[in-house]
Structure formats: C-alpha cells, structure tokens
CSV table of C-alpha atoms in Angstrom, one decimal:
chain,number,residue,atom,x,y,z
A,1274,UNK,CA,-5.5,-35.1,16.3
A,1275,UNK,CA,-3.3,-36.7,18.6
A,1276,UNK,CA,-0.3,-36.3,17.0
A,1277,UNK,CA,-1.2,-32.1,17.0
A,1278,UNK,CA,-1.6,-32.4,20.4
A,1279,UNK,CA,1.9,-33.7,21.1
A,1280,UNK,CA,3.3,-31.1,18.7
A,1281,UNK,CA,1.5,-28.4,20.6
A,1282,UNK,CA,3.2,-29.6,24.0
A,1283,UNK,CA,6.5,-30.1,22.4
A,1284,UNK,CA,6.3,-26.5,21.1
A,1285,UNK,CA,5.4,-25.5,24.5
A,1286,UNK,CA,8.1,-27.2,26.4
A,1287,UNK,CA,10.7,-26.1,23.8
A,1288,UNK,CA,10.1,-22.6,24.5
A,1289,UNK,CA,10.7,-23.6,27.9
A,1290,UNK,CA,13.8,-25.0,27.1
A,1291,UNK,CA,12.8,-28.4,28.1
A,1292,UNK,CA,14.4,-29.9,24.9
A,1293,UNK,CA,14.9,-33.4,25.7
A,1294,UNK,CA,11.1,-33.8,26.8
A,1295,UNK,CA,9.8,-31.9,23.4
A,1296,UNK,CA,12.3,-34.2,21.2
A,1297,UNK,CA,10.4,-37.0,23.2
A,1298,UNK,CA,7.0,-35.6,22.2
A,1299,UNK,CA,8.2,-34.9,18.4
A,1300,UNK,CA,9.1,-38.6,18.1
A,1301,UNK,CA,6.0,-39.7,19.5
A,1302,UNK,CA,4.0,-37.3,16.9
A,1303,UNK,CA,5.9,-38.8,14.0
A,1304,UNK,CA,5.4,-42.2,15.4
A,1305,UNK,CA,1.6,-41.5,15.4
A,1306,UNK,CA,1.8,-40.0,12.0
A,1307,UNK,CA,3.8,-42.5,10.3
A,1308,UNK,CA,1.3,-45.3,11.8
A,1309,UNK,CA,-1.9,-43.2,10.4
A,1310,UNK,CA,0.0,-43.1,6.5
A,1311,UNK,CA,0.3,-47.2,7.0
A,1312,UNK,CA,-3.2,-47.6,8.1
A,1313,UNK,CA,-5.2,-45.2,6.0
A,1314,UNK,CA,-5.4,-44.6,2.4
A,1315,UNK,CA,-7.7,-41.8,1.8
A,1316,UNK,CA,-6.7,-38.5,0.6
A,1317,UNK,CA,-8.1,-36.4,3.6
A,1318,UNK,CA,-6.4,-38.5,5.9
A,1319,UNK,CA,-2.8,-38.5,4.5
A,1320,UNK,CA,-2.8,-34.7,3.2
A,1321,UNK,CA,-3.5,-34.3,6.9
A,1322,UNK,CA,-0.7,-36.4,8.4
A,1323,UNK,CA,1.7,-34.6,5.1
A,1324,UNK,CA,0.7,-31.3,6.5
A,1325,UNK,CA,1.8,-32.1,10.0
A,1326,UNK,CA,4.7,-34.0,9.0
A,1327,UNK,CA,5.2,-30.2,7.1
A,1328,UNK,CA,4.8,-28.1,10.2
A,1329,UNK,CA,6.9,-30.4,12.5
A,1330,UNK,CA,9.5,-30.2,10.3
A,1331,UNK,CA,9.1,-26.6,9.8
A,1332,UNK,CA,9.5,-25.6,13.8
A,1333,UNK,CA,12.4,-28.0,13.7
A,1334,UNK,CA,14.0,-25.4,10.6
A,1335,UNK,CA,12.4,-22.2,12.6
A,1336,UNK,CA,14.5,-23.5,15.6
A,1337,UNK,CA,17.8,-24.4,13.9
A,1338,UNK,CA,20.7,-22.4,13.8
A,1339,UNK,CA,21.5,-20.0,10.4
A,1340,UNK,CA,23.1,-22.7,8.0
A,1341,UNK,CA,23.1,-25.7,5.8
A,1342,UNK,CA,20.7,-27.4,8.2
A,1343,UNK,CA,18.2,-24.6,8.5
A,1344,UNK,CA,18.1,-24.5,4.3
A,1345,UNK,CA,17.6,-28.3,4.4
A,1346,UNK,CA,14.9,-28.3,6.8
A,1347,UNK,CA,13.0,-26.0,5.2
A,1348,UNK,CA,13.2,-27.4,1.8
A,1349,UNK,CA,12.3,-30.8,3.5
A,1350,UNK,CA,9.1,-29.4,4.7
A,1351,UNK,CA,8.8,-27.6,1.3
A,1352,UNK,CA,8.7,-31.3,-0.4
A,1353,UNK,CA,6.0,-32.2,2.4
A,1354,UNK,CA,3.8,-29.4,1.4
A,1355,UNK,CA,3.8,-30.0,-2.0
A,1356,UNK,CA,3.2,-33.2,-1.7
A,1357,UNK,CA,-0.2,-31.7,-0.4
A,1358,UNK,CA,-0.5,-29.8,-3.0
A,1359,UNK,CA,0.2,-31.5,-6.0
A,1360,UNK,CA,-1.3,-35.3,-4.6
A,1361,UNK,CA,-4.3,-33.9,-2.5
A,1362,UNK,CA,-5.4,-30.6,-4.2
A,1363,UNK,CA,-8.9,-31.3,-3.9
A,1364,UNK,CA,-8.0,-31.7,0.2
A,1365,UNK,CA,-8.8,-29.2,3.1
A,1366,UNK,CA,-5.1,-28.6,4.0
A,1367,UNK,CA,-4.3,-28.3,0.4
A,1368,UNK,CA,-4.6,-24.6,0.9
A,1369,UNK,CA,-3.1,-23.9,4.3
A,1370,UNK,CA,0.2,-26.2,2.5
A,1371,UNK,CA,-0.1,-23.8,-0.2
A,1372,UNK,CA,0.1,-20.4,2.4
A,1373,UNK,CA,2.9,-22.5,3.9
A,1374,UNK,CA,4.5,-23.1,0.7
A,1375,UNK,CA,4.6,-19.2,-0.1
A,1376,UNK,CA,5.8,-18.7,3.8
A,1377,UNK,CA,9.2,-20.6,3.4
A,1378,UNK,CA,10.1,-19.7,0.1
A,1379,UNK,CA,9.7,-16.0,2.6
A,1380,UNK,CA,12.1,-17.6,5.4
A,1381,UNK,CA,14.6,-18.6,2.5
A,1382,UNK,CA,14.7,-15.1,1.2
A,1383,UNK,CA,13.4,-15.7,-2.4
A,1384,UNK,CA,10.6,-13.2,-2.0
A,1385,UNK,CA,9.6,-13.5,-6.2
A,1386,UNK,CA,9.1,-17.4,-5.5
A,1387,UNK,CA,7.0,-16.4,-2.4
A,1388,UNK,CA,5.1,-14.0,-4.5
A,1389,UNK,CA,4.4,-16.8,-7.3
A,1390,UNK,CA,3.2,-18.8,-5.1
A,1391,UNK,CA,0.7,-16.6,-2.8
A,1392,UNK,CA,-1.0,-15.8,-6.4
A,1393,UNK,CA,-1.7,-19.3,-6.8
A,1394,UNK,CA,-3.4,-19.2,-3.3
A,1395,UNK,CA,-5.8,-16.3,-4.5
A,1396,UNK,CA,-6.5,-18.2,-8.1
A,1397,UNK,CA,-6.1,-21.8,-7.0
A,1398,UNK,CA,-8.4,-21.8,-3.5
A,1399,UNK,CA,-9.8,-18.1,-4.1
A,1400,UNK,CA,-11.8,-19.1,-0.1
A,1401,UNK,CA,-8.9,-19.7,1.6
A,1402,UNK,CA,-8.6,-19.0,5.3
A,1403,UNK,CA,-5.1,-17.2,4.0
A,1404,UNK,CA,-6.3,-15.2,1.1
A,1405,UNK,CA,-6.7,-11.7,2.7
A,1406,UNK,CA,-3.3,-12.4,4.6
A,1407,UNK,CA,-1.4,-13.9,1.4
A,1408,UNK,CA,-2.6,-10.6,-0.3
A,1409,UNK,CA,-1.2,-8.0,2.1
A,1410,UNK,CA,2.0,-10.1,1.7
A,1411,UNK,CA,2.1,-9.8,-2.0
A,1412,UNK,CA,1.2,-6.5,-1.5
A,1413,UNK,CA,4.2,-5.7,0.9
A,1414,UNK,CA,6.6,-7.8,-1.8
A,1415,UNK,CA,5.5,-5.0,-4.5
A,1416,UNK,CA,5.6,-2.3,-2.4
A,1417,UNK,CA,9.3,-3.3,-1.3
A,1418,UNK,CA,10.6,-3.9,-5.0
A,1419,UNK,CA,8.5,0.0,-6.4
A,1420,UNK,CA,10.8,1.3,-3.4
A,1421,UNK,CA,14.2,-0.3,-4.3
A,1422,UNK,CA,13.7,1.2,-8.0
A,1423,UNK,CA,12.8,4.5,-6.9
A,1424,UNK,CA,15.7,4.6,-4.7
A,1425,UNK,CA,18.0,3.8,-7.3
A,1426,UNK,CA,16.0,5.7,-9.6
A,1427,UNK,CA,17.1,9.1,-7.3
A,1428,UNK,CA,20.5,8.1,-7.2
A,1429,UNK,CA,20.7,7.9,-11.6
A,1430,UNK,CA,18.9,10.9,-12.2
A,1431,UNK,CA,20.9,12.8,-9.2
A,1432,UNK,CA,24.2,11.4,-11.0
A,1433,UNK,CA,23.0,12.1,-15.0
A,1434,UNK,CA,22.2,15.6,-13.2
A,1435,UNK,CA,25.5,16.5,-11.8
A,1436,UNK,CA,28.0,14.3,-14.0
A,1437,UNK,CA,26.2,15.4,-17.3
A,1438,UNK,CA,25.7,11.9,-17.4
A,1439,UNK,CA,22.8,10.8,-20.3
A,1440,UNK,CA,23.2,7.5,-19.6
A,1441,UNK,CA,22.4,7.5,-16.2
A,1442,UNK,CA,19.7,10.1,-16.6
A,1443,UNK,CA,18.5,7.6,-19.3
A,1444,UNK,CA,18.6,4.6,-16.9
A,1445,UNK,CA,17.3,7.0,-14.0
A,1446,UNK,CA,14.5,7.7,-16.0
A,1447,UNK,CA,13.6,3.9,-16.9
A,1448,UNK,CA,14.1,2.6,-13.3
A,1449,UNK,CA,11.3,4.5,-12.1
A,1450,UNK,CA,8.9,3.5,-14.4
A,1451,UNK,CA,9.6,0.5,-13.2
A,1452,UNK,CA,9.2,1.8,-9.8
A,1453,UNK,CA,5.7,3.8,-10.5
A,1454,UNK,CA,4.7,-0.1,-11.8
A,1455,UNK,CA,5.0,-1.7,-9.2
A,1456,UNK,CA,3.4,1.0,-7.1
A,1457,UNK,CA,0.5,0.6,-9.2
A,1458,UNK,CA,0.4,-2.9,-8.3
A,1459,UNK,CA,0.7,-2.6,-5.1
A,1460,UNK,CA,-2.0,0.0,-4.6
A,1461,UNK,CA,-4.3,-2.6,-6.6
A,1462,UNK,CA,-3.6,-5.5,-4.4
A,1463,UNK,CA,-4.6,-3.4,-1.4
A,1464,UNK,CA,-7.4,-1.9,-2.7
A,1465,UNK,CA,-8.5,-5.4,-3.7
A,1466,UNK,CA,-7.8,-6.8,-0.2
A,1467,UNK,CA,-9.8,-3.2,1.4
A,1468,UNK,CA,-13.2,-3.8,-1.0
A,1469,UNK,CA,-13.0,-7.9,-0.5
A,1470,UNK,CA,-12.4,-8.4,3.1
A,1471,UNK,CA,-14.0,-4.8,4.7
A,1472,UNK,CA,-14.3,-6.6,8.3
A,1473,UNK,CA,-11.0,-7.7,8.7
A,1474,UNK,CA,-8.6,-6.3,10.7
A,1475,UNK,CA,-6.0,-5.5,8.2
A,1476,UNK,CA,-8.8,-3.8,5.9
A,1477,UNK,CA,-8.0,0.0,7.3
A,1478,UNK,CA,-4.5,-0.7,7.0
A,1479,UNK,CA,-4.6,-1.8,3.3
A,1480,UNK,CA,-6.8,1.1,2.5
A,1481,UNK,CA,-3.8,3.5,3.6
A,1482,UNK,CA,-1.1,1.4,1.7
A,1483,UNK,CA,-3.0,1.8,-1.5
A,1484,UNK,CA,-3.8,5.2,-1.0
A,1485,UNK,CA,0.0,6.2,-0.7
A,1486,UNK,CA,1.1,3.8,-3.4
A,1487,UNK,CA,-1.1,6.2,-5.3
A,1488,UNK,CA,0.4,8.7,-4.5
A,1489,UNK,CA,4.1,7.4,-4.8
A,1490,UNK,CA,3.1,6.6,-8.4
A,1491,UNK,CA,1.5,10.1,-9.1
A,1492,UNK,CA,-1.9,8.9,-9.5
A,1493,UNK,CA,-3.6,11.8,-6.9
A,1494,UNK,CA,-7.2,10.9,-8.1
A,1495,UNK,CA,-6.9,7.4,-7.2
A,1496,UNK,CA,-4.9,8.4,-4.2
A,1497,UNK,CA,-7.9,10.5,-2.9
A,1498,UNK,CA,-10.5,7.7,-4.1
A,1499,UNK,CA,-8.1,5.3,-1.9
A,1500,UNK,CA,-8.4,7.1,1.2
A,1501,UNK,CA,-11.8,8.3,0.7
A,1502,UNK,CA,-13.0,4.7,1.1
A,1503,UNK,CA,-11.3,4.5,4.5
A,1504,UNK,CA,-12.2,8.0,5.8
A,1505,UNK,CA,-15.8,7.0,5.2
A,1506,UNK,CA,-16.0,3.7,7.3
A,1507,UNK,CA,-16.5,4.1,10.5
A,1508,UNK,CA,-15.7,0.9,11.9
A,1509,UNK,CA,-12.3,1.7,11.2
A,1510,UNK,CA,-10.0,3.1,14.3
A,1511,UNK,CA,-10.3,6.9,13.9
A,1512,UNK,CA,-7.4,8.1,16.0
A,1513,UNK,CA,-4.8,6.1,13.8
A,1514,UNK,CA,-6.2,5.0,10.6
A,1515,UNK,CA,-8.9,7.8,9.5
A,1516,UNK,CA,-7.3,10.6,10.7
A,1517,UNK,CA,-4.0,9.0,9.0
A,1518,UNK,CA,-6.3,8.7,5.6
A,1519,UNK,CA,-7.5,12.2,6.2
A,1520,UNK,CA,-3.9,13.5,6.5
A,1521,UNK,CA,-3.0,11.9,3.6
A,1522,UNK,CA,-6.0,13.4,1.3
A,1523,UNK,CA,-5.1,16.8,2.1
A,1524,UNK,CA,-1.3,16.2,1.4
A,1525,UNK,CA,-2.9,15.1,-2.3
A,1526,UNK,CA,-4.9,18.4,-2.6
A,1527,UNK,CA,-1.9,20.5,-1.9
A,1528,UNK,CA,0.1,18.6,-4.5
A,1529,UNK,CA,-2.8,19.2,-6.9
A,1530,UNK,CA,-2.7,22.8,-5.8
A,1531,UNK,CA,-6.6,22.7,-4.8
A,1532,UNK,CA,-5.6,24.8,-1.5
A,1533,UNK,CA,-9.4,24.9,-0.5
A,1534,UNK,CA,-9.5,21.6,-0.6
A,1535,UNK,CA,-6.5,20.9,1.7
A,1536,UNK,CA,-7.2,23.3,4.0
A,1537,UNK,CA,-11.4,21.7,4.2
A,1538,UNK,CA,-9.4,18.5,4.8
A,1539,UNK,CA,-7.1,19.6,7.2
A,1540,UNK,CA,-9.8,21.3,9.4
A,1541,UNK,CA,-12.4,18.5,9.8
A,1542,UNK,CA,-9.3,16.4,10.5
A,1543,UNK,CA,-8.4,18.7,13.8
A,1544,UNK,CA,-12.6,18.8,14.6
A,1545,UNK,CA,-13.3,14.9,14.1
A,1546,UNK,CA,-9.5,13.6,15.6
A,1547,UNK,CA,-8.4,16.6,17.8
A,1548,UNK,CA,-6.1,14.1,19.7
A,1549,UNK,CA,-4.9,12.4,17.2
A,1550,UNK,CA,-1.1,12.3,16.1
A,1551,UNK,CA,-2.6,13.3,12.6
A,1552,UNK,CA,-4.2,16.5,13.7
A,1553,UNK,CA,-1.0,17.5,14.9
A,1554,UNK,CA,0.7,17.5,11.6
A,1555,UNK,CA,-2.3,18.7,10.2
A,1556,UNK,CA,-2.2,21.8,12.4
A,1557,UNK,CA,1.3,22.4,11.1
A,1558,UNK,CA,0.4,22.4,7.5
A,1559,UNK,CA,-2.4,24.9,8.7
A,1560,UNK,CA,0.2,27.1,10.1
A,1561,UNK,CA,2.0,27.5,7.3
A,1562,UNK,CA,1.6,31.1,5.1
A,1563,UNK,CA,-0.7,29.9,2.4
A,1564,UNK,CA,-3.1,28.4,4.8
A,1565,UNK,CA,-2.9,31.0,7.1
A,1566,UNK,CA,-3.5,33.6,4.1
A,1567,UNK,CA,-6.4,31.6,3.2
A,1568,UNK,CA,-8.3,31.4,6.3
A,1569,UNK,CA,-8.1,35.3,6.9
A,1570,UNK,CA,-9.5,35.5,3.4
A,1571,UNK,CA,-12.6,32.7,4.4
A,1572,UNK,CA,-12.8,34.7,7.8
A,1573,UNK,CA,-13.2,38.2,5.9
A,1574,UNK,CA,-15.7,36.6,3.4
A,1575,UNK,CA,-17.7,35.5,6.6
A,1576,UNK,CA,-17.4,38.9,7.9
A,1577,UNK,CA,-18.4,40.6,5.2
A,1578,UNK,CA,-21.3,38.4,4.3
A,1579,UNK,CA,-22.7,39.1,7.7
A,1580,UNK,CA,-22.6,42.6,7.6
C-alpha cells in the first residue's frame, strides 16, 4: 500500500514536471516492492507487488518518447503481467493484469492480440471489474475491421463496375461478406454488453452501436429490436441516446419501405425530444415529399372520419 502511494505522488509530480522528485519516489516504490517479494511468499502478496511492478513500469512506457525504448517498456511490463496471470491466476489482480495485458498489446498497435486477449477476460474471470469495458473494446476492434472491408469492399465493386473488371467484382463481392461478419459480431458484443450491464454508463451507448451494426450488415429486424431496447429505458439520456435510437428506427422503416412506420417514428421523436439534435433531422425526413404526401393523406382520413 505504500509503495501505491509513492506511485501515486510520483505520477502527480511528474505531470508537474517535477521529474527528478517522481524518479525519487519511483525508486523508493520499487525499493518497497522488491523488499515485500523477499519477505513474503504468498500468492496474494506477490501478484500484488507483480502488478505494481507492471503499472510502474507501464507509466514509465506511457511517458517515454516513440521508439525502441517505449516498445521495450511495454513489453517489460507485458512480462510482469503475465507473470500474474500465469503464476497467480487464482489471485485478485490476476484479472486487472489480464485487462492490462489486452491494454498494451492496444498501445503497441496489434489490435487482434488485444482482442485475444480481452476474450480471455470475459471467459477466464467472467466478474471482472473490466468485463463490460473489455467488451465495448472488442466491440470497437470488430466494428473497426467490418468498416475497413466495406471500404475496400466499395472501391472493388466500383472498379469491377467501371473496368469490366470480374475479378475485382468477384473480390468486391467477398470482402464484404467479410465486412457484414464482422458487423454481425460487433452488433452481438454490444448487444451482450446492453442486456448484461443495463446500469452502466456505456449501456445506452452500446445499445446504439449494435443497432447500426445491424443495420450496416442488412439485418433491419434486428436493427429495430436493437434500438427498441434503448428507446424503451428510460434511465437512459433522452436528448442524445433515445432520440438517437429513435432516429435510427425510423431510418430502418424507410429502408424497409414501411413509410407509416417511419413517419409514427419520426413524429413521437419531434413530441418526446423536440430539442434534441435528432428531432431536427427527423423533421427533415418529415419534409421530404413522401412524408409530406402521407400526412395530408392521415390528415384527410381524420377529416373525413369526423365528418
């Protein structure tokens, strides 16, 4: 606990850029450290002096330059938290080392490593302090590699389009299946993260993400189930997120062609959010011919109905 403490104030003084007192206090940490890894043998004890020896050496890497260094300080704190890992499993750092673990292999750009190893997090220590965080980042990693196929999905097609290219139209064609895969993934790990954790603050959020990863893969229904579930809790923030979700639904409906749908949507989107961001967009798709067509029609079946 000590040692933390100095680590804390070093941290502090750093930012400060009071860097010949914070190397003081690092020294002192480690001192304390290595002392507590002579002195104690059991596994709680020394997967907590690994962890700490991890995170020093971490902000050391955070704080270093772009080069050799930076790479070897982060793969020198990679060995410390595996260390946790692999000798102290059963420990209570063993799955914040794990989360840190995922983090670097993040910092040192080898995102599939990172993703690896936040789905050990969720099967390894499924009540981990991390899970619902390690989850939207696995989710982001999918949702980043469905968008980098499509892309390049576009450009084959476009060229097997104009060229008379088969090939590429062939290759076009495969590419984003691969991207409508890893959409699907993506919208599963949100939806996952949404229905598991529904009080934390990322919930709303990953409710949306899976809803338009729906939707980027096609799947309308599920897209509509996906923001139905945020449009109906309450807890979430209604200017941004439900009136977002809302938005989003009646975008679905018009893409399914279910105009009375969309325009339902759109409405109770301008009554319950009339500030919103959301309603504003909302009120432009209302503008437009169809939906203006259609609410004279609603209006003259009122009309009529009353008379």
């Amino acid at each position: 606990s000590l040692a933390e403490s100095y680590l804390e104030i070093a941290k502090r003084h750093r930012k400060l850029g009071e860097t010949e007192l914070a190397a003081r206090e690092y020294k002192q940490a480690k001192q304390l450290l290595a002392n507590a890894m002579d002195q104690f043998r059991d596994p709680e004890t020394r997967a907590h002096a690994e962890y700490i020896l991890g995170n020093l050496t971490l902000e050391e890497a955070d704080t270093t330059e772009a080069g050799e260094l930076k790479e070897d300080r982060y793969r020198a704190a990679l060995s410390r938290f595996m260390t946790v890992t692999g000798s102290y499993s059963g420990t209570l750092h063993a799955s914040k080392a794990q989360f840190k673990i995922a983090t670097i292999y993040e910092k040192l750009k080898e995102p599939d490593i990172a993703a690896q190893e936040y789905v050990k997090l969720a099967y390894k220590y499924p009540d981990s302090e991390f899970l619902a965080t390690a989850m939207a980042r696995l989710g982001s990693h999918f949702l980043k590699k469905a968008a980098g196929y499509e892309a390049k999905a576009k450009a084959l097609i476009k060229k097997g389009s104009e060229e008379e290219d088969k090939d590429a139209s062939f290759e076009g064609e495969a590419m984003q299946k691969m991207a409508v895969r890893e959409y699907l993934k993506t919208a599963q790990i949100f939806s996952r993260l949404q229905q598991r954790f529904p009080s934390n603050s990322m919930a709303g959020a990953a409710g949306l993400r899976a809803g338009q990863a729906y939707m980027r893969a096609g799947m309308l229904t599920e897209a509509i189930t996906a923001f139905n579930r945020v449009i109906s809790e309450k807890s979430y923030d209604g200017k941004n997120v439900r009136s977002q979700a809302m938005y989003w639904t009646g975008k679905c409906h018009q893409e399914k062609r279910d105009q009375m749908a969309a325009y339902s949507m759109y409405k109770r989107l301008t009554y319950d959010f009339p500030e919103s961001d959301w309603a504003k967009y909302a009120r432009g798709q209302l503008s437009q011919a169809g939906m203006l067509k259609l609410e004279g029609d609603l209006e003259l079946e009122r009309l009529e109905s009353g008379q």
